[in-house]
PDB file of C-alpha atoms in Angstrom:
ATOM      1  CA  UNK A  15     -48.751 -18.132 -16.948  1.00 40.00           C
ATOM      2  CA  UNK A  16     -47.375 -16.399 -13.753  1.00 46.00           C
ATOM      3  CA  UNK A  17     -44.957 -18.968 -12.863  1.00 43.00           C
ATOM      4  CA  UNK A  18     -45.001 -17.996  -8.185  1.00 46.00           C
ATOM      5  CA  UNK A  19     -47.233 -17.946  -6.494  1.00 45.00           C
ATOM      6  CA  UNK A  20     -48.879 -14.732  -5.727  1.00 48.00           C
ATOM      7  CA  UNK A  21     -48.910 -15.729  -1.606  1.00 48.00           C
ATOM      8  CA  UNK A  22     -44.648 -16.526  -2.265  1.00 55.00           C
ATOM      9  CA  UNK A  23     -44.337 -12.668  -2.968  1.00 56.00           C
ATOM     10  CA  UNK A  24     -46.868 -11.464  -0.159  1.00 48.00           C
ATOM     11  CA  UNK A  25     -44.293 -12.726   1.970  1.00 55.00           C
ATOM     12  CA  UNK A  26     -41.009 -11.976   0.477  1.00 59.00           C
ATOM     13  CA  UNK A  27     -42.272  -8.392   1.015  1.00 57.00           C
ATOM     14  CA  UNK A  28     -43.529  -8.349   4.162  1.00 51.00           C
ATOM     15  CA  UNK A  29     -40.534 -10.213   5.170  1.00 54.00           C
ATOM     16  CA  UNK A  30     -38.673  -7.414   3.165  1.00 52.00           C
ATOM     17  CA  UNK A  31     -41.297  -3.978   4.327  1.00 50.00           C
ATOM     18  CA  UNK A  32     -39.358  -1.733   6.879  1.00 38.00           C
ATOM     19  CA  UNK A  33     -42.903  -2.326   7.687  1.00 37.00           C
ATOM     20  CA  UNK A  34     -43.509  -5.801   8.176  1.00 40.00           C
ATOM     21  CA  UNK A  35     -44.019  -5.612  11.863  1.00 40.00           C
ATOM     22  CA  UNK A  36     -46.907  -4.241  10.876  1.00 38.00           C
ATOM     23  CA  UNK A  37     -48.363  -6.543   9.123  1.00 38.00           C
ATOM     24  CA  UNK A  38     -48.336  -9.423  11.490  1.00 36.00           C
ATOM     25  CA  UNK A  39     -51.513 -11.167  11.129  1.00 38.00           C
ATOM     26  CA  UNK A  40     -52.596  -9.613   8.156  1.00 35.00           C
ATOM     27  CA  UNK A  41     -49.747 -11.963   5.948  1.00 38.00           C
ATOM     28  CA  UNK A  42     -47.038 -15.434   7.055  1.00 48.00           C
ATOM     29  CA  UNK A  43     -44.507 -13.661   8.323  1.00 59.00           C
ATOM     30  CA  UNK A  44     -41.004 -14.744   7.034  1.00 74.00           C
ATOM     31  CA  UNK A  45     -38.561 -15.520   9.739  1.00 83.00           C
ATOM     32  CA  UNK A  46     -35.293 -13.450   9.277  1.00 88.00           C
ATOM     33  CA  UNK A  47     -32.467 -14.897  10.211  1.00 92.00           C
ATOM     34  CA  UNK A  48     -28.471 -14.264   8.815  1.00 95.00           C
ATOM     35  CA  UNK A  49     -27.686 -17.098   7.778  1.00 96.00           C
ATOM     36  CA  UNK A  50     -24.832 -19.230  10.043  1.00 97.00           C
ATOM     37  CA  UNK A  51     -22.360 -21.151   7.759  1.00 96.00           C
ATOM     38  CA  UNK A  52     -19.622 -23.047   9.921  1.00 96.00           C
ATOM     39  CA  UNK A  53     -23.075 -24.503  11.922  1.00 98.00           C
ATOM     40  CA  UNK A  54     -24.713 -25.274   8.453  1.00 98.00           C
ATOM     41  CA  UNK A  55     -21.260 -26.518   7.729  1.00 97.00           C
ATOM     42  CA  UNK A  56     -21.447 -28.393  10.189  1.00 98.00           C
ATOM     43  CA  UNK A  57     -24.686 -29.832  10.564  1.00 98.00           C
ATOM     44  CA  UNK A  58     -24.338 -30.668   6.881  1.00 97.00           C
ATOM     45  CA  UNK A  59     -21.589 -33.286   7.263  1.00 97.00           C
ATOM     46  CA  UNK A  60     -22.672 -34.650  10.662  1.00 98.00           C
ATOM     47  CA  UNK A  61     -24.233 -37.909  10.103  1.00 97.00           C
ATOM     48  CA  UNK A  62     -26.186 -38.697  12.515  1.00 97.00           C
ATOM     49  CA  UNK A  63     -27.588 -34.275  11.988  1.00 97.00           C
ATOM     50  CA  UNK A  64     -31.463 -34.391  10.151  1.00 95.00           C
ATOM     51  CA  UNK A  65     -29.107 -32.283   8.003  1.00 97.00           C
ATOM     52  CA  UNK A  66     -26.648 -34.566   7.180  1.00 98.00           C
ATOM     53  CA  UNK A  67     -26.120 -33.259   3.438  1.00 98.00           C
ATOM     54  CA  UNK A  68     -26.738 -37.385   1.182  1.00 97.00           C
ATOM     55  CA  UNK A  69     -29.913 -37.730   3.381  1.00 96.00           C
ATOM     56  CA  UNK A  70     -31.163 -33.799   2.163  1.00 96.00           C
ATOM     57  CA  UNK A  71     -30.778 -34.235  -0.767  1.00 96.00           C
ATOM     58  CA  UNK A  72     -31.909 -37.919  -1.317  1.00 95.00           C
ATOM     59  CA  UNK A  73     -35.212 -36.615   0.740  1.00 95.00           C
ATOM     60  CA  UNK A  74     -35.218 -32.542  -1.915  1.00 96.00           C
ATOM     61  CA  UNK A  75     -35.622 -35.271  -4.606  1.00 92.00           C
ATOM     62  CA  UNK A  76     -38.290 -37.305  -4.260  1.00 91.00           C
ATOM     63  CA  UNK A  77     -42.378 -35.785  -5.311  1.00 85.00           C
ATOM     64  CA  UNK A  78     -42.649 -34.934  -2.112  1.00 84.00           C
ATOM     65  CA  UNK A  79     -43.826 -31.464  -0.352  1.00 87.00           C
ATOM     66  CA  UNK A  80     -42.792 -32.457   2.309  1.00 89.00           C
ATOM     67  CA  UNK A  81     -39.664 -30.638   3.554  1.00 93.00           C
ATOM     68  CA  UNK A  82     -40.055 -27.084   5.582  1.00 92.00           C
ATOM     69  CA  UNK A  83     -37.842 -23.720   5.417  1.00 92.00           C
ATOM     70  CA  UNK A  84     -34.892 -25.204   7.953  1.00 95.00           C
ATOM     71  CA  UNK A  85     -34.188 -27.870   5.651  1.00 96.00           C
ATOM     72  CA  UNK A  86     -33.910 -25.772   2.638  1.00 96.00           C
ATOM     73  CA  UNK A  87     -31.540 -23.580   4.683  1.00 97.00           C
ATOM     74  CA  UNK A  88     -29.758 -26.217   5.560  1.00 98.00           C
ATOM     75  CA  UNK A  89     -30.381 -27.216   1.880  1.00 98.00           C
ATOM     76  CA  UNK A  90     -29.912 -24.618  -0.038  1.00 98.00           C
ATOM     77  CA  UNK A  91     -26.959 -22.861   2.323  1.00 98.00           C
ATOM     78  CA  UNK A  92     -25.308 -26.387   2.239  1.00 97.00           C
ATOM     79  CA  UNK A  93     -24.876 -26.501  -0.606  1.00 96.00           C
ATOM     80  CA  UNK A  94     -21.696 -23.977  -1.015  1.00 95.00           C
ATOM     81  CA  UNK A  95     -19.642 -26.611   0.995  1.00 94.00           C
ATOM     82  CA  UNK A  96     -20.317 -29.894  -1.202  1.00 93.00           C
ATOM     83  CA  UNK A  97     -18.071 -31.020  -3.737  1.00 89.00           C
ATOM     84  CA  UNK A  98     -19.667 -30.132  -6.401  1.00 88.00           C
ATOM     85  CA  UNK A  99     -20.104 -26.789  -5.547  1.00 91.00           C
ATOM     86  CA  UNK A 100     -19.415 -24.133  -8.373  1.00 88.00           C
ATOM     87  CA  UNK A 101     -21.869 -21.195  -9.188  1.00 88.00           C
ATOM     88  CA  UNK A 102     -19.348 -20.729 -12.817  1.00 83.00           C
ATOM     89  CA  UNK A 103     -19.738 -24.420 -13.768  1.00 80.00           C
ATOM     90  CA  UNK A 104     -20.025 -25.164 -17.583  1.00 78.00           C
ATOM     91  CA  UNK A 105     -23.801 -25.389 -18.281  1.00 79.00           C
ATOM     92  CA  UNK A 106     -25.446 -28.975 -17.814  1.00 76.00           C
ATOM     93  CA  UNK A 107     -27.328 -28.308 -21.364  1.00 78.00           C
ATOM     94  CA  UNK A 108     -25.716 -26.469 -25.196  1.00 69.00           C
ATOM     95  CA  UNK A 109     -28.127 -23.869 -26.057  1.00 67.00           C
ATOM     96  CA  UNK A 110     -30.765 -21.477 -25.367  1.00 75.00           C
ATOM     97  CA  UNK A 111     -34.152 -23.206 -23.913  1.00 82.00           C
ATOM     98  CA  UNK A 112     -37.686 -22.869 -24.721  1.00 82.00           C
ATOM     99  CA  UNK A 113     -39.179 -20.699 -21.524  1.00 86.00           C
ATOM    100  CA  UNK A 114     -43.054 -21.958 -21.988  1.00 86.00           C
ATOM    101  CA  UNK A 115     -44.494 -19.106 -20.121  1.00 83.00           C
ATOM    102  CA  UNK A 116     -43.532 -16.198 -23.198  1.00 85.00           C
ATOM    103  CA  UNK A 117     -44.666 -19.455 -25.451  1.00 82.00           C
ATOM    104  CA  UNK A 118     -47.993 -20.811 -24.312  1.00 80.00           C
ATOM    105  CA  UNK A 119     -48.505 -22.395 -28.223  1.00 84.00           C
ATOM    106  CA  UNK A 120     -45.999 -24.801 -27.569  1.00 86.00           C
ATOM    107  CA  UNK A 121     -46.885 -28.445 -29.268  1.00 87.00           C
ATOM    108  CA  UNK A 122     -46.596 -31.328 -26.643  1.00 87.00           C
ATOM    109  CA  UNK A 123     -43.401 -32.698 -28.765  1.00 91.00           C
ATOM    110  CA  UNK A 124     -41.586 -29.281 -28.183  1.00 91.00           C
ATOM    111  CA  UNK A 125     -43.017 -29.376 -24.285  1.00 91.00           C
ATOM    112  CA  UNK A 126     -41.360 -32.720 -24.039  1.00 93.00           C
ATOM    113  CA  UNK A 127     -38.416 -31.361 -24.932  1.00 93.00           C
ATOM    114  CA  UNK A 128     -38.409 -28.247 -23.108  1.00 93.00           C
ATOM    115  CA  UNK A 129     -39.102 -31.612 -20.142  1.00 95.00           C
ATOM    116  CA  UNK A 130     -36.266 -33.411 -20.858  1.00 94.00           C
ATOM    117  CA  UNK A 131     -33.473 -30.046 -21.206  1.00 94.00           C
ATOM    118  CA  UNK A 132     -34.837 -28.400 -18.032  1.00 94.00           C
ATOM    119  CA  UNK A 133     -34.645 -31.947 -16.089  1.00 95.00           C
ATOM    120  CA  UNK A 134     -30.917 -32.776 -17.586  1.00 93.00           C
ATOM    121  CA  UNK A 135     -30.428 -29.512 -16.584  1.00 93.00           C
ATOM    122  CA  UNK A 136     -31.844 -29.982 -12.679  1.00 95.00           C
ATOM    123  CA  UNK A 137     -29.680 -32.969 -12.701  1.00 93.00           C
ATOM    124  CA  UNK A 138     -26.178 -31.432 -13.080  1.00 92.00           C
ATOM    125  CA  UNK A 139     -27.435 -29.196 -10.960  1.00 93.00           C
ATOM    126  CA  UNK A 140     -30.070 -29.252  -8.349  1.00 94.00           C
ATOM    127  CA  UNK A 141     -30.333 -24.825  -8.093  1.00 95.00           C
ATOM    128  CA  UNK A 142     -30.817 -23.897 -11.579  1.00 94.00           C
ATOM    129  CA  UNK A 143     -33.973 -21.927 -10.572  1.00 94.00           C
ATOM    130  CA  UNK A 144     -34.731 -20.826 -14.380  1.00 92.00           C
ATOM    131  CA  UNK A 145     -34.456 -24.263 -15.574  1.00 93.00           C
ATOM    132  CA  UNK A 146     -37.512 -25.416 -12.644  1.00 94.00           C
ATOM    133  CA  UNK A 147     -39.189 -21.785 -13.987  1.00 92.00           C
ATOM    134  CA  UNK A 148     -39.307 -23.603 -17.311  1.00 93.00           C
ATOM    135  CA  UNK A 149     -39.805 -26.711 -16.174  1.00 95.00           C
ATOM    136  CA  UNK A 150     -42.836 -25.934 -14.309  1.00 94.00           C
ATOM    137  CA  UNK A 151     -44.343 -24.201 -17.497  1.00 92.00           C
ATOM    138  CA  UNK A 152     -43.850 -27.155 -19.344  1.00 94.00           C
ATOM    139  CA  UNK A 153     -45.681 -29.098 -16.833  1.00 95.00           C
ATOM    140  CA  UNK A 154     -48.043 -26.955 -17.116  1.00 92.00           C
ATOM    141  CA  UNK A 155     -49.514 -27.121 -20.765  1.00 92.00           C
ATOM    142  CA  UNK A 156     -48.500 -30.723 -20.694  1.00 92.00           C
ATOM    143  CA  UNK A 157     -51.570 -31.150 -18.762  1.00 93.00           C
ATOM    144  CA  UNK A 158     -48.827 -32.468 -15.320  1.00 94.00           C
ATOM    145  CA  UNK A 159     -50.210 -30.651 -13.391  1.00 93.00           C
ATOM    146  CA  UNK A 160     -49.698 -32.177 -10.267  1.00 93.00           C
ATOM    147  CA  UNK A 161     -45.543 -32.591 -10.924  1.00 94.00           C
ATOM    148  CA  UNK A 162     -45.135 -29.169 -11.214  1.00 93.00           C
ATOM    149  CA  UNK A 163     -47.255 -27.893  -8.407  1.00 91.00           C
ATOM    150  CA  UNK A 164     -44.426 -29.452  -6.085  1.00 93.00           C
ATOM    151  CA  UNK A 165     -41.676 -28.572  -8.232  1.00 94.00           C
ATOM    152  CA  UNK A 166     -42.818 -24.849  -7.581  1.00 91.00           C
ATOM    153  CA  UNK A 167     -43.342 -26.034  -4.000  1.00 91.00           C
ATOM    154  CA  UNK A 168     -39.324 -26.544  -4.396  1.00 94.00           C
ATOM    155  CA  UNK A 169     -38.722 -22.689  -5.894  1.00 93.00           C
ATOM    156  CA  UNK A 170     -41.029 -21.186  -3.389  1.00 89.00           C
ATOM    157  CA  UNK A 171     -39.047 -22.732  -0.820  1.00 91.00           C
ATOM    158  CA  UNK A 172     -35.654 -22.192  -2.192  1.00 94.00           C
ATOM    159  CA  UNK A 173     -36.591 -18.411  -3.020  1.00 92.00           C
ATOM    160  CA  UNK A 174     -38.159 -18.027   0.174  1.00 90.00           C
ATOM    161  CA  UNK A 175     -34.714 -19.446   1.301  1.00 94.00           C
ATOM    162  CA  UNK A 176     -32.950 -16.391  -0.397  1.00 94.00           C
ATOM    163  CA  UNK A 177     -35.184 -14.242   1.414  1.00 91.00           C
ATOM    164  CA  UNK A 178     -35.595 -15.440   5.185  1.00 91.00           C
ATOM    165  CA  UNK A 179     -31.643 -14.113   5.067  1.00 94.00           C
ATOM    166  CA  UNK A 180     -32.070 -10.941   5.091  1.00 92.00           C
ATOM    167  CA  UNK A 181     -34.119  -7.916   4.034  1.00 89.00           C
ATOM    168  CA  UNK A 182     -31.629  -6.429   1.354  1.00 93.00           C
ATOM    169  CA  UNK A 183     -32.149  -3.496   2.774  1.00 92.00           C
ATOM    170  CA  UNK A 184     -28.273  -2.602   3.642  1.00 94.00           C
ATOM    171  CA  UNK A 185     -24.712  -4.260   3.074  1.00 96.00           C
ATOM    172  CA  UNK A 186     -25.245  -5.532   6.857  1.00 96.00           C
ATOM    173  CA  UNK A 187     -28.542  -6.917   5.828  1.00 94.00           C
ATOM    174  CA  UNK A 188     -27.451  -7.768   1.913  1.00 96.00           C
ATOM    175  CA  UNK A 189     -28.586 -11.529   0.829  1.00 96.00           C
ATOM    176  CA  UNK A 190     -27.229 -14.384   0.411  1.00 97.00           C
ATOM    177  CA  UNK A 191     -27.399 -17.022  -2.469  1.00 97.00           C
ATOM    178  CA  UNK A 192     -25.529 -19.617  -4.503  1.00 96.00           C
ATOM    179  CA  UNK A 193     -25.303 -18.496  -7.707  1.00 94.00           C
ATOM    180  CA  UNK A 194     -25.638 -14.735  -8.791  1.00 93.00           C
ATOM    181  CA  UNK A 195     -28.530 -16.138 -11.559  1.00 93.00           C
ATOM    182  CA  UNK A 196     -30.413 -16.024  -8.016  1.00 95.00           C
ATOM    183  CA  UNK A 197     -30.240 -12.316  -7.509  1.00 96.00           C
ATOM    184  CA  UNK A 198     -32.639 -11.711 -10.628  1.00 94.00           C
ATOM    185  CA  UNK A 199     -34.984 -14.770  -9.336  1.00 92.00           C
ATOM    186  CA  UNK A 200     -35.471 -13.341  -5.722  1.00 92.00           C
ATOM    187  CA  UNK A 201     -36.173  -9.596  -7.383  1.00 91.00           C
ATOM    188  CA  UNK A 202     -38.020 -11.253 -10.298  1.00 88.00           C
ATOM    189  CA  UNK A 203     -40.540 -12.922  -8.149  1.00 85.00           C
ATOM    190  CA  UNK A 204     -41.032  -9.287  -6.405  1.00 84.00           C
ATOM    191  CA  UNK A 205     -42.706  -7.782  -9.029  1.00 83.00           C
ATOM    192  CA  UNK A 206     -38.932  -6.499  -9.593  1.00 87.00           C
ATOM    193  CA  UNK A 207     -37.058  -5.622 -12.311  1.00 90.00           C
ATOM    194  CA  UNK A 208     -33.203  -4.836 -12.414  1.00 93.00           C
ATOM    195  CA  UNK A 209     -31.913  -2.361 -14.334  1.00 95.00           C
ATOM    196  CA  UNK A 210     -28.294  -2.046 -13.718  1.00 95.00           C
ATOM    197  CA  UNK A 211     -25.519  -3.423 -10.705  1.00 93.00           C
ATOM    198  CA  UNK A 212     -22.969  -2.250  -9.031  1.00 96.00           C
ATOM    199  CA  UNK A 213     -20.406  -4.115  -6.932  1.00 96.00           C
ATOM    200  CA  UNK A 214     -18.899  -3.488  -3.631  1.00 95.00           C
ATOM    201  CA  UNK A 215     -15.673  -4.098  -1.691  1.00 94.00           C
ATOM    202  CA  UNK A 216     -15.544  -6.541   0.130  1.00 94.00           C
ATOM    203  CA  UNK A 217     -17.732  -8.606  -1.408  1.00 95.00           C
ATOM    204  CA  UNK A 218     -21.362  -6.514  -2.225  1.00 97.00           C
ATOM    205  CA  UNK A 219     -23.678  -7.325  -5.817  1.00 97.00           C
ATOM    206  CA  UNK A 220     -25.942  -3.566  -5.422  1.00 97.00           C
ATOM    207  CA  UNK A 221     -29.497  -4.863  -7.919  1.00 97.00           C
ATOM    208  CA  UNK A 222     -31.274  -1.550  -9.006  1.00 96.00           C
ATOM    209  CA  UNK A 223     -34.579  -1.877  -9.796  1.00 93.00           C
ATOM    210  CA  UNK A 224     -37.279  -0.170 -11.846  1.00 91.00           C
ATOM    211  CA  UNK A 225     -39.669   1.441  -9.645  1.00 78.00           C
ATOM    212  CA  UNK A 226     -43.889   2.650  -9.601  1.00 72.00           C
ATOM    213  CA  UNK A 227     -43.138   3.390  -5.951  1.00 71.00           C
ATOM    214  CA  UNK A 228     -41.074   6.187  -5.157  1.00 76.00           C
ATOM    215  CA  UNK A 229     -41.294   5.270  -0.936  1.00 73.00           C
ATOM    216  CA  UNK A 230     -39.541   1.633  -1.743  1.00 75.00           C
ATOM    217  CA  UNK A 231     -35.882   0.358  -1.894  1.00 86.00           C
ATOM    218  CA  UNK A 232     -34.332   2.020  -5.076  1.00 92.00           C
ATOM    219  CA  UNK A 233     -32.154  -1.291  -4.767  1.00 94.00           C
ATOM    220  CA  UNK A 234     -31.723  -4.658  -2.468  1.00 94.00           C
ATOM    221  CA  UNK A 235     -27.580  -5.911  -1.461  1.00 97.00           C
ATOM    222  CA  UNK A 236     -26.465  -9.755  -2.364  1.00 97.00           C
ATOM    223  CA  UNK A 237     -23.586 -11.673  -0.108  1.00 97.00           C
ATOM    224  CA  UNK A 238     -21.925 -13.126  -2.789  1.00 96.00           C
ATOM    225  CA  UNK A 239     -18.235 -13.818  -0.614  1.00 95.00           C
ATOM    226  CA  UNK A 240     -18.787 -17.631  -0.866  1.00 92.00           C
ATOM    227  CA  UNK A 241     -19.171 -17.330  -4.277  1.00 92.00           C
ATOM    228  CA  UNK A 242     -16.230 -14.817  -5.023  1.00 92.00           C
ATOM    229  CA  UNK A 243     -14.139 -16.908  -2.438  1.00 90.00           C
ATOM    230  CA  UNK A 244     -15.659 -20.102  -5.021  1.00 87.00           C
ATOM    231  CA  UNK A 245     -14.662 -18.018  -8.314  1.00 82.00           C
ATOM    232  CA  UNK A 246     -10.602 -17.153  -6.872  1.00 83.00           C
ATOM    233  CA  UNK A 247     -10.084 -20.544  -5.563  1.00 82.00           C
ATOM    234  CA  UNK A 248     -10.461 -21.985  -9.367  1.00 76.00           C
ATOM    235  CA  UNK A 249      -9.102 -18.451 -10.844  1.00 75.00           C
ATOM    236  CA  UNK A 250      -7.015 -16.922  -8.329  1.00 75.00           C
ATOM    237  CA  UNK A 251      -5.451 -16.159 -10.967  1.00 72.00           C
ATOM    238  CA  UNK A 252      -7.901 -13.337 -10.839  1.00 66.00           C
ATOM    239  CA  UNK A 253      -7.535 -12.504  -7.861  1.00 66.00           C
TER     240      UNK A 253
END
């Protein structure tokens, strides 16, 4: 079962394409804008702002599809400034969770177990995209398509939020992520397979991909400054 909607892949790929401007009017365009993290932080701390984080997270956790990209950008990037943010937090669910997309013959009982484990993981970390994808697959297998579609909507917008932060084609236009695993989830959504990763000081990761198109990029850049800052804050001896 394919987890990601083809429209999402079209939007993201068009957004990062060097020829994206030529596709105007053919596919929905994603506005590329480097996140102003200080402004986002201020807005998520401001109780009078529509982006005040407690309200934003409460809205996100509702089972509806009303939030749009501006709120998702504040929700996702604003998470880096919240008290419980920890990109290296221990997993709430010990052991591996079966992936229903790779095993569609799971029984209903097994699907229930996957759903329960994924919900537990997402309660602890609302941006655990790997378990979000497993939850979507399990819900579809159980026939709970409406709920699966709501989670799919959230996943789509989170990935579009990351894609909207740059083009990924160089350090200046690197994508911003709040967790390392999101680099690989985004690339997989674009149909890419990561084959290697490199670190470039002071805070860039470059993920090399396998490719069949010689004119395509060899890989993509990610800005992990906030992730590294948090890591060194927790483990200063690693500096």
